[in-house]
Tab-separated table of C-alpha atoms in Angstrom:
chain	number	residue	atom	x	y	z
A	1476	UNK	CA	7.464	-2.481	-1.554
A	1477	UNK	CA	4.022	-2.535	0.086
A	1478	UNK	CA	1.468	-1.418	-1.852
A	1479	UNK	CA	-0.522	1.529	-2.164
A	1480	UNK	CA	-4.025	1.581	0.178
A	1481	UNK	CA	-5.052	5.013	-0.592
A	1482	UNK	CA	-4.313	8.014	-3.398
A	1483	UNK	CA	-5.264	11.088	-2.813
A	1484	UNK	CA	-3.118	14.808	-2.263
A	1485	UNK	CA	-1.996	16.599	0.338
A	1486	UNK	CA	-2.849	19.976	0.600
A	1487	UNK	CA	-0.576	22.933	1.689
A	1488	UNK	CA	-2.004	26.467	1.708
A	1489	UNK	CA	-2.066	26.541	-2.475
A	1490	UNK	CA	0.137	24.351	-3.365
A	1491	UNK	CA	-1.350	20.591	-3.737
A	1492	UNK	CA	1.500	17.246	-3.072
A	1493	UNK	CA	-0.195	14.043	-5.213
A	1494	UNK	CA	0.260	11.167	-2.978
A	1495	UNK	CA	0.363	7.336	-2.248
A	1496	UNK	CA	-0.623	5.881	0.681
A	1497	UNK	CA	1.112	3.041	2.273
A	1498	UNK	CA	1.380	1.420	5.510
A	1499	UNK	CA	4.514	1.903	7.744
A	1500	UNK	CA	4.347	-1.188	9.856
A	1501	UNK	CA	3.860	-4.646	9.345
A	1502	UNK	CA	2.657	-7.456	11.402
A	1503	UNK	CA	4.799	-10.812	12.023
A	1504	UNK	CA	2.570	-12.227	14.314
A	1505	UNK	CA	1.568	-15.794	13.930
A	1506	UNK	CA	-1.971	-16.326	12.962
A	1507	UNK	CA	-4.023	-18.809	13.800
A	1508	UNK	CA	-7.442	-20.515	11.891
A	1509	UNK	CA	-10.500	-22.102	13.318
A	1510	UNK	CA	-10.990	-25.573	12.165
A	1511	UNK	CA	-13.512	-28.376	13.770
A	1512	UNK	CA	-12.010	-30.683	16.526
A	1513	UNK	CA	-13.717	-33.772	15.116
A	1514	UNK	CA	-12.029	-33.963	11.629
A	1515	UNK	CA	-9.655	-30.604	11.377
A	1516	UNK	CA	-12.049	-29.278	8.956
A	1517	UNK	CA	-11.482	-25.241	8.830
A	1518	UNK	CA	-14.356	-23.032	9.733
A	1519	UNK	CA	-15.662	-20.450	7.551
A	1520	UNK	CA	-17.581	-17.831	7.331
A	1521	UNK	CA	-20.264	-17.262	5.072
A	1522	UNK	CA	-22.702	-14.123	4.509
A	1523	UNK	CA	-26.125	-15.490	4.218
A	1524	UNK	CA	-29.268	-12.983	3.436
A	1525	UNK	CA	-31.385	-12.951	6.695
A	1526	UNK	CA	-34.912	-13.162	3.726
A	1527	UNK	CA	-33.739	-15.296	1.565
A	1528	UNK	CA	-31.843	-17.693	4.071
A	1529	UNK	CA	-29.174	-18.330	1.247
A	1530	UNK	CA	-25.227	-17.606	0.768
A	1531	UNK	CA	-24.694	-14.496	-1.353
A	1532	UNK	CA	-21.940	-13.442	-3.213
A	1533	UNK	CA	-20.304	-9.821	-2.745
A	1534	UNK	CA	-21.123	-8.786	-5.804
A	1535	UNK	CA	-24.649	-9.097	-4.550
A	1536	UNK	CA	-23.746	-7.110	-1.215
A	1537	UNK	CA	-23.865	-3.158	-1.136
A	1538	UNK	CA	-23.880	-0.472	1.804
A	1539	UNK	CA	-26.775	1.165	3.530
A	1540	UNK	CA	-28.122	2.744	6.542
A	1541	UNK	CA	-30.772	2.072	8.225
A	1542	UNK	CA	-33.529	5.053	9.452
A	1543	UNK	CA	-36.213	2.732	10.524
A	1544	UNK	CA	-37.248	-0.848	11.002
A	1545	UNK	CA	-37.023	-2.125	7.132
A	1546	UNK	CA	-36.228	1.461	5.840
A	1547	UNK	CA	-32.707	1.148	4.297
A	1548	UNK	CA	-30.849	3.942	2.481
A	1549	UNK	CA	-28.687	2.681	0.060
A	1550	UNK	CA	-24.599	4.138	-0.515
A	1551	UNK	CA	-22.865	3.254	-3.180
A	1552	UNK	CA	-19.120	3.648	-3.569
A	1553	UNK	CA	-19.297	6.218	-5.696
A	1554	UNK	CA	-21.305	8.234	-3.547
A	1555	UNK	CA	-18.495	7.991	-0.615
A	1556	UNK	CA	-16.422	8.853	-3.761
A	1557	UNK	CA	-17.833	12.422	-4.520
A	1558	UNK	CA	-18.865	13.490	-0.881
A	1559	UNK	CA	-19.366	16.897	-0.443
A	1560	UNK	CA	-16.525	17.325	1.323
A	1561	UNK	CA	-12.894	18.892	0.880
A	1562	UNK	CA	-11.307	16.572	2.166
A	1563	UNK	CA	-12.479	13.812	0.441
A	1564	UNK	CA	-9.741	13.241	-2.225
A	1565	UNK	CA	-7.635	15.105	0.196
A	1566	UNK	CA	-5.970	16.083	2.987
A	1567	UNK	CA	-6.113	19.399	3.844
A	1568	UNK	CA	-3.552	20.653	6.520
A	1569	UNK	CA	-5.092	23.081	9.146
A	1570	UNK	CA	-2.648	24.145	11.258
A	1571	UNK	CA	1.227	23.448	12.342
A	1572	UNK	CA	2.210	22.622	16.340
A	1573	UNK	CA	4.997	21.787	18.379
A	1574	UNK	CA	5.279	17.956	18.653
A	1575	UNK	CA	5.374	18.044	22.304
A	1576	UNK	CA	2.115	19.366	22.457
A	1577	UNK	CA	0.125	16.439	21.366
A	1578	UNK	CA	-0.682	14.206	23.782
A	1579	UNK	CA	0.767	10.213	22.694
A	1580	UNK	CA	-2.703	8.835	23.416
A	1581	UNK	CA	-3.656	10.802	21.008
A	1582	UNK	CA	-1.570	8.752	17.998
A	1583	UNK	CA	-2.367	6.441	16.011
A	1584	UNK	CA	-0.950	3.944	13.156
A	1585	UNK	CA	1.306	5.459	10.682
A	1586	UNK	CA	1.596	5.460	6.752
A	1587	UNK	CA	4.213	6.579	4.440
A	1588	UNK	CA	3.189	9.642	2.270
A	1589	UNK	CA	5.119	8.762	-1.497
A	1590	UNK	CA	5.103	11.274	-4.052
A	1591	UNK	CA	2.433	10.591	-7.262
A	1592	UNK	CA	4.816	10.796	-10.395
A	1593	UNK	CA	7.388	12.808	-11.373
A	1594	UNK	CA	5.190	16.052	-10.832
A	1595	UNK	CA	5.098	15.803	-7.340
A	1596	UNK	CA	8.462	15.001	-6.835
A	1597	UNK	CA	9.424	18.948	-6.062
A	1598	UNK	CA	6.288	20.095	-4.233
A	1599	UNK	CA	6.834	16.788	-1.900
A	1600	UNK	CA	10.635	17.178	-0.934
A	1601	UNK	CA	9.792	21.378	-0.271
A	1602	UNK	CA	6.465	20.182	2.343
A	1603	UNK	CA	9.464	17.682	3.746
A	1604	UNK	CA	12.299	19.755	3.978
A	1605	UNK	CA	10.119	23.221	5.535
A	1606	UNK	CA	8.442	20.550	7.867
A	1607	UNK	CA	11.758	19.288	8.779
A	1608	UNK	CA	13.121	23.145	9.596
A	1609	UNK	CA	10.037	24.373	11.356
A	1610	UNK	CA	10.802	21.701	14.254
A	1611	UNK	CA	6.673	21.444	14.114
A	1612	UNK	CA	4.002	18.962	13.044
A	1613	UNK	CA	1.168	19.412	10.711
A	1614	UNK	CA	-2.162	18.524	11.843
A	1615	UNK	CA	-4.429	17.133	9.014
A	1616	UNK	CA	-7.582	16.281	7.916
A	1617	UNK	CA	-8.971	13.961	5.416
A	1618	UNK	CA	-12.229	10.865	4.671
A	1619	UNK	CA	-10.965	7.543	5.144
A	1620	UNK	CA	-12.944	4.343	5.719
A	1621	UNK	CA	-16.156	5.772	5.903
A	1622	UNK	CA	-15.718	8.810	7.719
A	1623	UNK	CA	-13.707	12.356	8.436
A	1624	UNK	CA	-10.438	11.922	10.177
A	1625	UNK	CA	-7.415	13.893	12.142
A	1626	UNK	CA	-4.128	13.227	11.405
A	1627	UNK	CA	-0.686	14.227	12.227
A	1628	UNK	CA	1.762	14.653	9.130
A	1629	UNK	CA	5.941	14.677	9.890
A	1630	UNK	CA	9.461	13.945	8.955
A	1631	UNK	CA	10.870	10.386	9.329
A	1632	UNK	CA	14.191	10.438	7.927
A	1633	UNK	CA	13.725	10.991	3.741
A	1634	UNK	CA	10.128	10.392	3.789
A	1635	UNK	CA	6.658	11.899	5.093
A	1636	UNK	CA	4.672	10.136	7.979
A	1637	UNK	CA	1.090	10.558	8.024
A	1638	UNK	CA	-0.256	9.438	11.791
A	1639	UNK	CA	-4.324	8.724	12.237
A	1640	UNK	CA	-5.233	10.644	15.481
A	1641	UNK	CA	-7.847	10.605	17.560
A	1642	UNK	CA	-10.616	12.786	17.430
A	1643	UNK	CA	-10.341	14.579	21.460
A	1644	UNK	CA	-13.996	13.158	22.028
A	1645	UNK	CA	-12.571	9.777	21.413
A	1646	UNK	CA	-10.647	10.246	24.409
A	1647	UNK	CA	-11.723	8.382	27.925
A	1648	UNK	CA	-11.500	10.614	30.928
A	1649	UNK	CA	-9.216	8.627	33.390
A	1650	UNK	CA	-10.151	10.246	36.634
A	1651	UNK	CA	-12.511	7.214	37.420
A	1652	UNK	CA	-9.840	4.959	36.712
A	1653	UNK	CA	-7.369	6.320	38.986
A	1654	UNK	CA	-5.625	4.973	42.403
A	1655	UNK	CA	-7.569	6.311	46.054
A	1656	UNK	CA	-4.508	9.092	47.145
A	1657	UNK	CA	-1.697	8.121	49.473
A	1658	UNK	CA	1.363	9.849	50.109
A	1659	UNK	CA	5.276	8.983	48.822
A	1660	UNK	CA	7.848	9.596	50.807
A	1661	UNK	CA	11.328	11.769	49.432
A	1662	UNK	CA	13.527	8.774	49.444
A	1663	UNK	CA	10.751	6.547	47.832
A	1664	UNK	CA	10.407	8.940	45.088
A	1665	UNK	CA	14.438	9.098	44.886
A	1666	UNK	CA	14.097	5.375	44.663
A	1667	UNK	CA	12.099	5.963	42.049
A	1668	UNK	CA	14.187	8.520	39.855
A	1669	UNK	CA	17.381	5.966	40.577
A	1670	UNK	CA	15.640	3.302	39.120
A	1671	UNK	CA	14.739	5.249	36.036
A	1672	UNK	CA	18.556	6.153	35.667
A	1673	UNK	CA	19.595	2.627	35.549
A	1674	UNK	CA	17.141	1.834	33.005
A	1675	UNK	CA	17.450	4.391	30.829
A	1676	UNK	CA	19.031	3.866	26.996
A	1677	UNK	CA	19.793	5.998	24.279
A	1678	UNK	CA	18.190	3.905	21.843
A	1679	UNK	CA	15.342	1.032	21.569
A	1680	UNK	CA	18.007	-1.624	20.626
A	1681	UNK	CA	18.940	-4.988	22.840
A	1682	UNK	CA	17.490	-8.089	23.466
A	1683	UNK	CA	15.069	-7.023	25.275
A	1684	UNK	CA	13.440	-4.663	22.957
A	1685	UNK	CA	12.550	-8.323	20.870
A	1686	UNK	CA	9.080	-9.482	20.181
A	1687	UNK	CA	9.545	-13.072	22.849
A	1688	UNK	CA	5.798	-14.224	22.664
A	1689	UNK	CA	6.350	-14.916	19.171
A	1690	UNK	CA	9.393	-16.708	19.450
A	1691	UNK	CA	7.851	-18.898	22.508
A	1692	UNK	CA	4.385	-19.381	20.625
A	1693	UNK	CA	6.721	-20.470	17.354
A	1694	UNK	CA	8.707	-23.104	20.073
A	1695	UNK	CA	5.324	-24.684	21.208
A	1696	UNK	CA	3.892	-25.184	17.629
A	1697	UNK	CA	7.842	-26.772	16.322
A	1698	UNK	CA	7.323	-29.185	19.467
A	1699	UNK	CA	4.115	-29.759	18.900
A	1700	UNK	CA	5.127	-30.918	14.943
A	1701	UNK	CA	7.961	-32.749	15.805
A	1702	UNK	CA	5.981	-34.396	18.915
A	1703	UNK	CA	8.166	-33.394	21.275
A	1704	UNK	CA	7.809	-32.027	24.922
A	1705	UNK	CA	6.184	-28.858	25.433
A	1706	UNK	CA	8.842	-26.122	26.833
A	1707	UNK	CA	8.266	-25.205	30.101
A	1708	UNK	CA	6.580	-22.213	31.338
A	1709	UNK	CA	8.897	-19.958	34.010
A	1710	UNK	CA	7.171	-19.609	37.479
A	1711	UNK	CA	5.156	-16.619	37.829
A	1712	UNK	CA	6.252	-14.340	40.727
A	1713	UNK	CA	3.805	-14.417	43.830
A	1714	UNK	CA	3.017	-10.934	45.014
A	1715	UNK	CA	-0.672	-11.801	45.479
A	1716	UNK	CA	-1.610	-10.350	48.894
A	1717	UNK	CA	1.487	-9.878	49.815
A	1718	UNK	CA	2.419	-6.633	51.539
A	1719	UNK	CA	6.196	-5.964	50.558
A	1720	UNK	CA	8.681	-3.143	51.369
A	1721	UNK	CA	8.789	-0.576	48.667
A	1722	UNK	CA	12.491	0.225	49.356
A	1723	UNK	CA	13.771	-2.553	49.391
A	1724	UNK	CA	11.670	-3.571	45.928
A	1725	UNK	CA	13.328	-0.328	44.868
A	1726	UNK	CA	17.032	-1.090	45.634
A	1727	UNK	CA	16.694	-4.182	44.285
A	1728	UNK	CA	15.251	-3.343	41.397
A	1729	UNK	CA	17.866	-0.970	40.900
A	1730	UNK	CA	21.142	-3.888	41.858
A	1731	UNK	CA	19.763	-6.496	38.958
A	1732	UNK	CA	19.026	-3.117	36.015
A	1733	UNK	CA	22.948	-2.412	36.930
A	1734	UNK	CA	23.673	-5.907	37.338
A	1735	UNK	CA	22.491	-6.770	33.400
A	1736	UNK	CA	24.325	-3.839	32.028
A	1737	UNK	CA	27.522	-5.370	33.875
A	1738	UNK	CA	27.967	-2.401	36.390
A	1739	UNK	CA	28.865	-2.726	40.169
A	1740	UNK	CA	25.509	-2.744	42.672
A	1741	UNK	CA	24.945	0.497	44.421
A	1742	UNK	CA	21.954	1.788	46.346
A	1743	UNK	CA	19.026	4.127	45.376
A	1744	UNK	CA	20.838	7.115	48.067
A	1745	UNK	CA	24.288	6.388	45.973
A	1746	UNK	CA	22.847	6.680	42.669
A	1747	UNK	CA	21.277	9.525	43.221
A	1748	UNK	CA	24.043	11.444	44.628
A	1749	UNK	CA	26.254	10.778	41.939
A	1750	UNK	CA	23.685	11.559	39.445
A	1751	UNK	CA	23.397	14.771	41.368
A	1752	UNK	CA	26.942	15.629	41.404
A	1753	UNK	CA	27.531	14.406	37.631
A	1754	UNK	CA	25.103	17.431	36.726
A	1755	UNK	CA	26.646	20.067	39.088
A	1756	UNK	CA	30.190	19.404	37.941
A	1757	UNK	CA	30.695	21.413	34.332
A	1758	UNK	CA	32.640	19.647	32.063
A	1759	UNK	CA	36.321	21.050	32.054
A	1760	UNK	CA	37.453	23.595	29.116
A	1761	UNK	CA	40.908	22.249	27.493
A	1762	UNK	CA	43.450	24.982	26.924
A	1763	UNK	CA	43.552	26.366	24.148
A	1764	UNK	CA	47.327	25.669	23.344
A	1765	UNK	CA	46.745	21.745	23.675
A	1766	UNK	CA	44.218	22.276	21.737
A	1767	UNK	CA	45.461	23.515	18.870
A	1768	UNK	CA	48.390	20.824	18.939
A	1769	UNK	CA	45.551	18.079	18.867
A	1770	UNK	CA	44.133	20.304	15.521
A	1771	UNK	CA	47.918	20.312	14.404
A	1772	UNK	CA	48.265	16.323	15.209
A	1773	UNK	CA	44.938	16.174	13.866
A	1774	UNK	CA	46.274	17.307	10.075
A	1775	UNK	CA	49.423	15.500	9.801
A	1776	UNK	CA	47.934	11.843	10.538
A	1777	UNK	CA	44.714	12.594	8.185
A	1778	UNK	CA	46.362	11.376	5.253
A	1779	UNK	CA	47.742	8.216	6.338
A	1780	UNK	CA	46.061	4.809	5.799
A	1781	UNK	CA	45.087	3.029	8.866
A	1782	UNK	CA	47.200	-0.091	9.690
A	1783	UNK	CA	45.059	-3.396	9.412
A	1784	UNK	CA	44.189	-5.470	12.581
């Protein structure tokens, strides 16, 4: 189980959930140290007072801010402990919206919310399950790591997901950022939406949904231990410079997506039409006589044991 990182309550109107705090997501990443090329001694670190020119240990070390050249204000912990602030052993829901009408920029990482004892065990599962019905999000607040922050609270399966968000001045405008203006023509943008089709999934499962730079990065260091040859790298594709035709990058695009899911090639026009037609065409009502012989079919087989393969 990971372990708690912060204890607090949550906050509904009158009614107050005790909490735990504990990451959702882990990291599997491989990690590297620095260490000296010479002898493969590792490098470290070491806090050294600027005055004194000597290491210091942390119990020597304490938090302050600075007003002038030389003019330090200390803070202790248990001044960040007992802030004047309500939301500093909690967080205090101010307001429920539609999920849709937060803006995924906006989210952050994500920690479970786990009930504090058996007294919060009832107050917790009624926040879940009226969250759960409402079809809405809560958006919090609450001091974290040395400051006020926004958060989103929701339903993940059994269990409550609090999400850090970002405050909206946190937010780069991206008009700078964006492309001079050119103009797209119909059957590029169908291009486009046919390529989108092909790629589209009903879930993030497959192969390709599987963290590869850590399995190459974990191939080079098992050569590298055994003393064997590096793998090789794949060729990079050459588009430097090169000015290509964006149909035909769309239709192909589209021929290997249908190729890897094992479907027949087709063009961006074709794809499109059928994808037209498939959502013109209403699915066809059974009679209501065959139905009710599939019902009757239905409750004679349910008791019977399926044969084994």
């Amino acid at each position: 189980m990971p372990r708690s990182i912060w204890s607090g309550a949550i906050s509904f109107g009158l009614v107050t959930v005790p909490v735990n705090v504990a990451s959702a997501t882990e990291n599997h990443s491989i990690s590297f140290h620095q260490y000296h090329l010479e002898d493969q001694g590792r490098i470290r670190y070491r806090k050294i007072c600027e005055i004194e020119d000597r290491q210091v240990d942390e119990s020597e070390i304490g938090k302050g801010y600075e007003v002038a050249k030389g003019q330090i204000i200390p803070i202790s912990d248990a001044d960040l402990e007992n802030l004047p602030l309500p939301t500093a052993k909690a967080v205090e829901i101010e307001a429920f919206v539609p999920l849709e009408s937060i803006d995924p920029i906006r989210i952050s990482a994500g920690y479970y919310l786990t009930p504090k004892g058996q007294v919060a065990a009832k107050p917790y599962k009624l926040l879940r399950e009226a969250l759960g019905r409402s079809s809405r999000v809560a958006i919090a607040k609450w001091a974290w790591h040395g400051r006020e922050r926004l958060g989103m609270l929701r339903v993940r399966d059994e269990a409550l997901v609090l999400h850090v968000m970002y405050w909206p001045d946190e937010i780069r405008d991206p008009t700078e950022l964006l492309p001079p203006p050119v103009e797209l023509t119909e059957s590029e943008i169908d291009g486009a939406l046919a390529l989108i089709d092909s790629m589209t999934r009903e879930a993030l499962e497959g192969p390709e949904f599987h963290d590869s730079y850590t399995d190459a990065l974990a191939q080079i260091i098992e050569a590298k231990r055994e003393d064997k040859p590096l793998p090789e790298a794949p060729e990079p594709a050459d588009t430097d410079g090169k000015v290509f035709d964006l149909m035909a990058a769309l239709n192909e695009s589209v021929a290997k997506a249908k190729a890897s899911r094992g479907e027949g090639t087709a063009d961006v026009h074709e794809l499109r039409k059928k994808a037209a037609a498939a959502k013109k065409t209403p699915a066809r009502k059974q009679p209501a006589k065959k139905a009710a012989a599939k019902k009757g079919a239905a409750k004679k087989t349910a008791g019977r044991r399926p044969r084994s393969a």
